[in-house]
PDB file of C-alpha atoms in Angstrom:
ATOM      1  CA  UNK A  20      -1.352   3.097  30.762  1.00 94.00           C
ATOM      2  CA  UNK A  21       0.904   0.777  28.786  1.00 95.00           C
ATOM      3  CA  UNK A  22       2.171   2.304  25.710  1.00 97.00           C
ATOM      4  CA  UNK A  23       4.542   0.510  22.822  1.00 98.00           C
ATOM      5  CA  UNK A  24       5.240   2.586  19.797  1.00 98.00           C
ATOM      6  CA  UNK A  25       7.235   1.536  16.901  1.00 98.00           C
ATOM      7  CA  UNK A  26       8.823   3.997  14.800  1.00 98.00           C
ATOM      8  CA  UNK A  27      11.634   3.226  12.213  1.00 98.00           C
ATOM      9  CA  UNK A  28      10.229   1.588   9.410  1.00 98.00           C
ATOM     10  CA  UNK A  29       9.640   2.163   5.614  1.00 98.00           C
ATOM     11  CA  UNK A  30      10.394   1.225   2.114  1.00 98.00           C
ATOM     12  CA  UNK A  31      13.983   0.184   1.302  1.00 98.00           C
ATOM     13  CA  UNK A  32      15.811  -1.835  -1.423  1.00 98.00           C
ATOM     14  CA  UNK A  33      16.870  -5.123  -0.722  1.00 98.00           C
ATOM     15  CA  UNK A  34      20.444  -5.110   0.660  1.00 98.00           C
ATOM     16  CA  UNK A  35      19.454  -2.005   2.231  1.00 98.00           C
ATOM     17  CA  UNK A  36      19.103  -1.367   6.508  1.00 98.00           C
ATOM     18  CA  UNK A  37      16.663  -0.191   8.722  1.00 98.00           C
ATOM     19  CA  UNK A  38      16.459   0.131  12.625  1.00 98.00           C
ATOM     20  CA  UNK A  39      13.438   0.156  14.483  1.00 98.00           C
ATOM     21  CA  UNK A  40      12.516   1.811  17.328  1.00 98.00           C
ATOM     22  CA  UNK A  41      10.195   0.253  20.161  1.00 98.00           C
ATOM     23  CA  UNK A  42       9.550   3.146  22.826  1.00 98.00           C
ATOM     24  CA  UNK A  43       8.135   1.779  25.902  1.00 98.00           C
ATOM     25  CA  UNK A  44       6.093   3.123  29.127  1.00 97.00           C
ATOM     26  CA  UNK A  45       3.697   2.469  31.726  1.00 96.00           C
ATOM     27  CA  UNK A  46       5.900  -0.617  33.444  1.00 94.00           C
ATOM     28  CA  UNK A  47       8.469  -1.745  34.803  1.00 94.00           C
ATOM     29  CA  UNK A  48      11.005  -1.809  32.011  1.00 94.00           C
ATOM     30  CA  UNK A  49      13.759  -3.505  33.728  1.00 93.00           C
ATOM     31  CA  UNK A  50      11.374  -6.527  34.568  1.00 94.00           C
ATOM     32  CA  UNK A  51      10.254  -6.967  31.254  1.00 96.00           C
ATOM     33  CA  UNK A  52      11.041  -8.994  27.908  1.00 97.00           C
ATOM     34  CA  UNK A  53      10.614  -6.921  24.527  1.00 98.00           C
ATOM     35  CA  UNK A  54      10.167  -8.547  21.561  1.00 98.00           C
ATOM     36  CA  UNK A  55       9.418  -8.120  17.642  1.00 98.00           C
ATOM     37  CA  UNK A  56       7.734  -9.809  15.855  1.00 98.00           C
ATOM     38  CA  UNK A  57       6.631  -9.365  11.906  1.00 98.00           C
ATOM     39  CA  UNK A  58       3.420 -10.413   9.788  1.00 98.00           C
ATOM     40  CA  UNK A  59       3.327 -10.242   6.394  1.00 97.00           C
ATOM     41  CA  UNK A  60      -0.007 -10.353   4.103  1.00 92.00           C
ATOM     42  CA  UNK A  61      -1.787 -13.525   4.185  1.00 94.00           C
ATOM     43  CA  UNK A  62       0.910 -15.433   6.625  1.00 96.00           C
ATOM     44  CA  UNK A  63       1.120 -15.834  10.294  1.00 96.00           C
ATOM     45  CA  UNK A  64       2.817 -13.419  12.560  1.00 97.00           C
ATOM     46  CA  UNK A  65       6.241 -14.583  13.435  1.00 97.00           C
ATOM     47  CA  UNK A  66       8.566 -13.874  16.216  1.00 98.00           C
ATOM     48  CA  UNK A  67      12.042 -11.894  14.851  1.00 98.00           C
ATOM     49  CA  UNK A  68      13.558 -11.389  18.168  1.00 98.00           C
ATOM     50  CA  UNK A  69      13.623 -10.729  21.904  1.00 98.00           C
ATOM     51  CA  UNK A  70      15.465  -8.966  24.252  1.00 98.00           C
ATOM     52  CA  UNK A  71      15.210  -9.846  28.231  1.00 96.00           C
ATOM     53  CA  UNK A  72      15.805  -6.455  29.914  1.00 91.00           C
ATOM     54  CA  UNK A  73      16.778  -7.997  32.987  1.00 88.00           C
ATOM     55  CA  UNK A  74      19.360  -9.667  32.145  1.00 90.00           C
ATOM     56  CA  UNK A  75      20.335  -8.712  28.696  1.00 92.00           C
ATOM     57  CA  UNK A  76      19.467 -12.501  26.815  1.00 96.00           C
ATOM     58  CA  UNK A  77      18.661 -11.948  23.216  1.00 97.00           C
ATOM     59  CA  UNK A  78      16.791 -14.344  21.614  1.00 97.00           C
ATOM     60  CA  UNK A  79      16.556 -14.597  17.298  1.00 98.00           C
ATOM     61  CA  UNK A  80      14.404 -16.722  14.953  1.00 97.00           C
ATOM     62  CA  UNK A  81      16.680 -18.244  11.914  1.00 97.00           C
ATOM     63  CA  UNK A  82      15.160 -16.044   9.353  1.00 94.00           C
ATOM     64  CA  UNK A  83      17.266 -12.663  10.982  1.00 92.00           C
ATOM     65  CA  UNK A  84      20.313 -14.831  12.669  1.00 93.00           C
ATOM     66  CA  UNK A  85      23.264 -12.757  11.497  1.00 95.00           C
ATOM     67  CA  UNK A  86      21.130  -9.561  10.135  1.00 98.00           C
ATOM     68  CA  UNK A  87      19.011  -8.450  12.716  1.00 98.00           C
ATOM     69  CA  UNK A  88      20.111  -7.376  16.168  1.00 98.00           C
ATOM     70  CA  UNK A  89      18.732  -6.174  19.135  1.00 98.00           C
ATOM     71  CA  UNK A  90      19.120  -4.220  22.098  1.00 98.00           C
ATOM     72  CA  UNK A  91      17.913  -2.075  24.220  1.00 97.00           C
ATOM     73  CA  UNK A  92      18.503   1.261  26.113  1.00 96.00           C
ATOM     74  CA  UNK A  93      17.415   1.098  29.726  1.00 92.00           C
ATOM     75  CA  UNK A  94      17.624   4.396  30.633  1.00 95.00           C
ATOM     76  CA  UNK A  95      15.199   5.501  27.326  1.00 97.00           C
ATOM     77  CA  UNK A  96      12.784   2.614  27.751  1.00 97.00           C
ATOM     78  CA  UNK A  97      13.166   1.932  24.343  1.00 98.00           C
ATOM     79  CA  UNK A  98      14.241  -1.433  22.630  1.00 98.00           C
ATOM     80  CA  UNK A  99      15.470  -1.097  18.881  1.00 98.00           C
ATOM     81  CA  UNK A 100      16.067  -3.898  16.004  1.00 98.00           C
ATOM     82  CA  UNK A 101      18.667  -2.984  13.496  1.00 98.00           C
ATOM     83  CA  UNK A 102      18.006  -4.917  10.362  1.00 98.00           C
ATOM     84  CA  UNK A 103      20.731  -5.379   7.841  1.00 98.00           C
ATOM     85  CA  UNK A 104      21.084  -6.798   4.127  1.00 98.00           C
ATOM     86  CA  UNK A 105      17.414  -6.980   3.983  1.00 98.00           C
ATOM     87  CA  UNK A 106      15.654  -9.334   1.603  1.00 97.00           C
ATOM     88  CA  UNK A 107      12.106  -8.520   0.221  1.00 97.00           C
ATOM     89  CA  UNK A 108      10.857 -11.596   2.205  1.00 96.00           C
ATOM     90  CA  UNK A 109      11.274  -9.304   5.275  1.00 98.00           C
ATOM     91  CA  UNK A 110       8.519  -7.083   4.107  1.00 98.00           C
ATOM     92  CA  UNK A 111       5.654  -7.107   6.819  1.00 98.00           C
ATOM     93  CA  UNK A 112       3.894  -5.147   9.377  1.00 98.00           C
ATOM     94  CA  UNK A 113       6.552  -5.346  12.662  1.00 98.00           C
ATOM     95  CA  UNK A 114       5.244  -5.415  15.825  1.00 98.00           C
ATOM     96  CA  UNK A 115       6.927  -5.036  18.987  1.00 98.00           C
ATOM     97  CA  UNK A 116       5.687  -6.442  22.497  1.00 98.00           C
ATOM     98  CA  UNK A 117       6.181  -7.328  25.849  1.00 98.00           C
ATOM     99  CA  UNK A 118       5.564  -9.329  28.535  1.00 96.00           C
ATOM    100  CA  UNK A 119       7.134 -10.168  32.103  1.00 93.00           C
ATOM    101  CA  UNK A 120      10.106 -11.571  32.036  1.00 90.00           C
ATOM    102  CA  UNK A 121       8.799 -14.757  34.425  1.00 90.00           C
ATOM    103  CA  UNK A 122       5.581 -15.598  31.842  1.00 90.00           C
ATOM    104  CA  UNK A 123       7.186 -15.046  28.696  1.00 92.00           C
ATOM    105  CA  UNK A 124       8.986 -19.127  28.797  1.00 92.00           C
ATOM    106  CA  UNK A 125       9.033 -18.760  24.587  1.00 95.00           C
ATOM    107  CA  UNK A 126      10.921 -15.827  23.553  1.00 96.00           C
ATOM    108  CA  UNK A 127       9.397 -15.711  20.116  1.00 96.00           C
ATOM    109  CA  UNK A 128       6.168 -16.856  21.023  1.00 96.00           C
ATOM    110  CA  UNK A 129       3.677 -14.153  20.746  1.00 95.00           C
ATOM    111  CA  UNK A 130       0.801 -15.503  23.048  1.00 96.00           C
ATOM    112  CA  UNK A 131       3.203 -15.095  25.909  1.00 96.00           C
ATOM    113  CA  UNK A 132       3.449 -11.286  25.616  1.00 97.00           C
ATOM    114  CA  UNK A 133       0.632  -8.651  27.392  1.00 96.00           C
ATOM    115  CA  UNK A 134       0.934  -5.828  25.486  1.00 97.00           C
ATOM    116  CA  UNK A 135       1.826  -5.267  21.549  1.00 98.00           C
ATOM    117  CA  UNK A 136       2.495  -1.576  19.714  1.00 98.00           C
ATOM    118  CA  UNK A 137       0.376  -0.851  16.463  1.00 97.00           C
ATOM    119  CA  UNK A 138       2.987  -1.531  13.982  1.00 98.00           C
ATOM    120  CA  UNK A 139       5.376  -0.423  11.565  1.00 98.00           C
ATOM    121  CA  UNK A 140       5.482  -1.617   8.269  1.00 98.00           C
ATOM    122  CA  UNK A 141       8.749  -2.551   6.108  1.00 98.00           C
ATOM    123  CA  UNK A 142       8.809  -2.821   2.833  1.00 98.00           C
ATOM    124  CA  UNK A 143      11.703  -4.247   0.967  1.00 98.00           C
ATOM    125  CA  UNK A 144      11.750  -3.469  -2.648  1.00 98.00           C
ATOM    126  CA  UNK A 145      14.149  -5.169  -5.542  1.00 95.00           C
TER     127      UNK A 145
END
C-alpha cells in the first residue's frame, strides 16, 4: 500500500521557517518524483516544488525560488521542503505527491502525480 505522510507544519510568524517532512512507502523510491504542492482557501492548488529521486533534479515554482528548498533522503524514503522567510501568502494546506519519474513530464503539475499525502497545513501569521 502506498503511503505519503506529511508532518512538519504549523503556525509561524512571517519571516519565520518551517521544514516539512514527506515520509514515503509502498514503491520504488528511487524511481520516483516527489513533489509539494500547497492550496490555500478558495484558490487552486499549486505546485511549490519537486524533487526527481533518480537523478536528484529539483524543480521550484517562482513563488518559493530562493526560500524553499528541497531534498530528499534516499535511504529514509522521505523527501523534506525547508521553507524560509515565510510570508503569510504561504499559508495553505501542503500536500506532497508522487508519481514515476517517466509520467510526471510537468514537475509542478499535479495531474501527473499517482498518489498525494493528506496534508499539512501552514499558517503564517503577521
Amino acid at each position: 500500500e502506498v503511503q505519503l505522510v506529511e508532518s512538519g507544519g504549523g503556525l509561524v510568524q512571517a519571516g519565520g521557517s518551517l521544514r516539512l517532512s514527506c515520509a514515503a512507502s509502498g514503491f520504488t523510491f528511487d524511481d520516483y518524483a516527489i513533489g509539494w504542492f500547497r492550496q490555500a482557501p478558495g484558490k487552486d492548488r499549486d505546485g511549490v516544488a519537486c524533487i526527481v529521486n533518480s537523478d536528484g533534479k529539483t524543480y521550484y515554482a517562482d513563488s518559493g525560488k530562493g526560500r524553499f528548498t528541497i531534498s530528499s533522503d534516499n535511504a529514509k524514503n522521505t523527501v523534506y521542503l525547508q521553507m524560509n522567510s515565510l510570508e503569510l501568502e504561504d499559508t495553505a494546506v501542503y500536500y506532497c505527491a508522487a508519481g514515476s519519474w517517466d509520467t510526471v513530464v510537468e514537475p509542478l503539475a499535479g495531474r501527473f502525480y499517482s498518489y498525494w499525502g493528506q496534508g499539512t497545513q501552514v499558517t503564517v501569521s503577521s
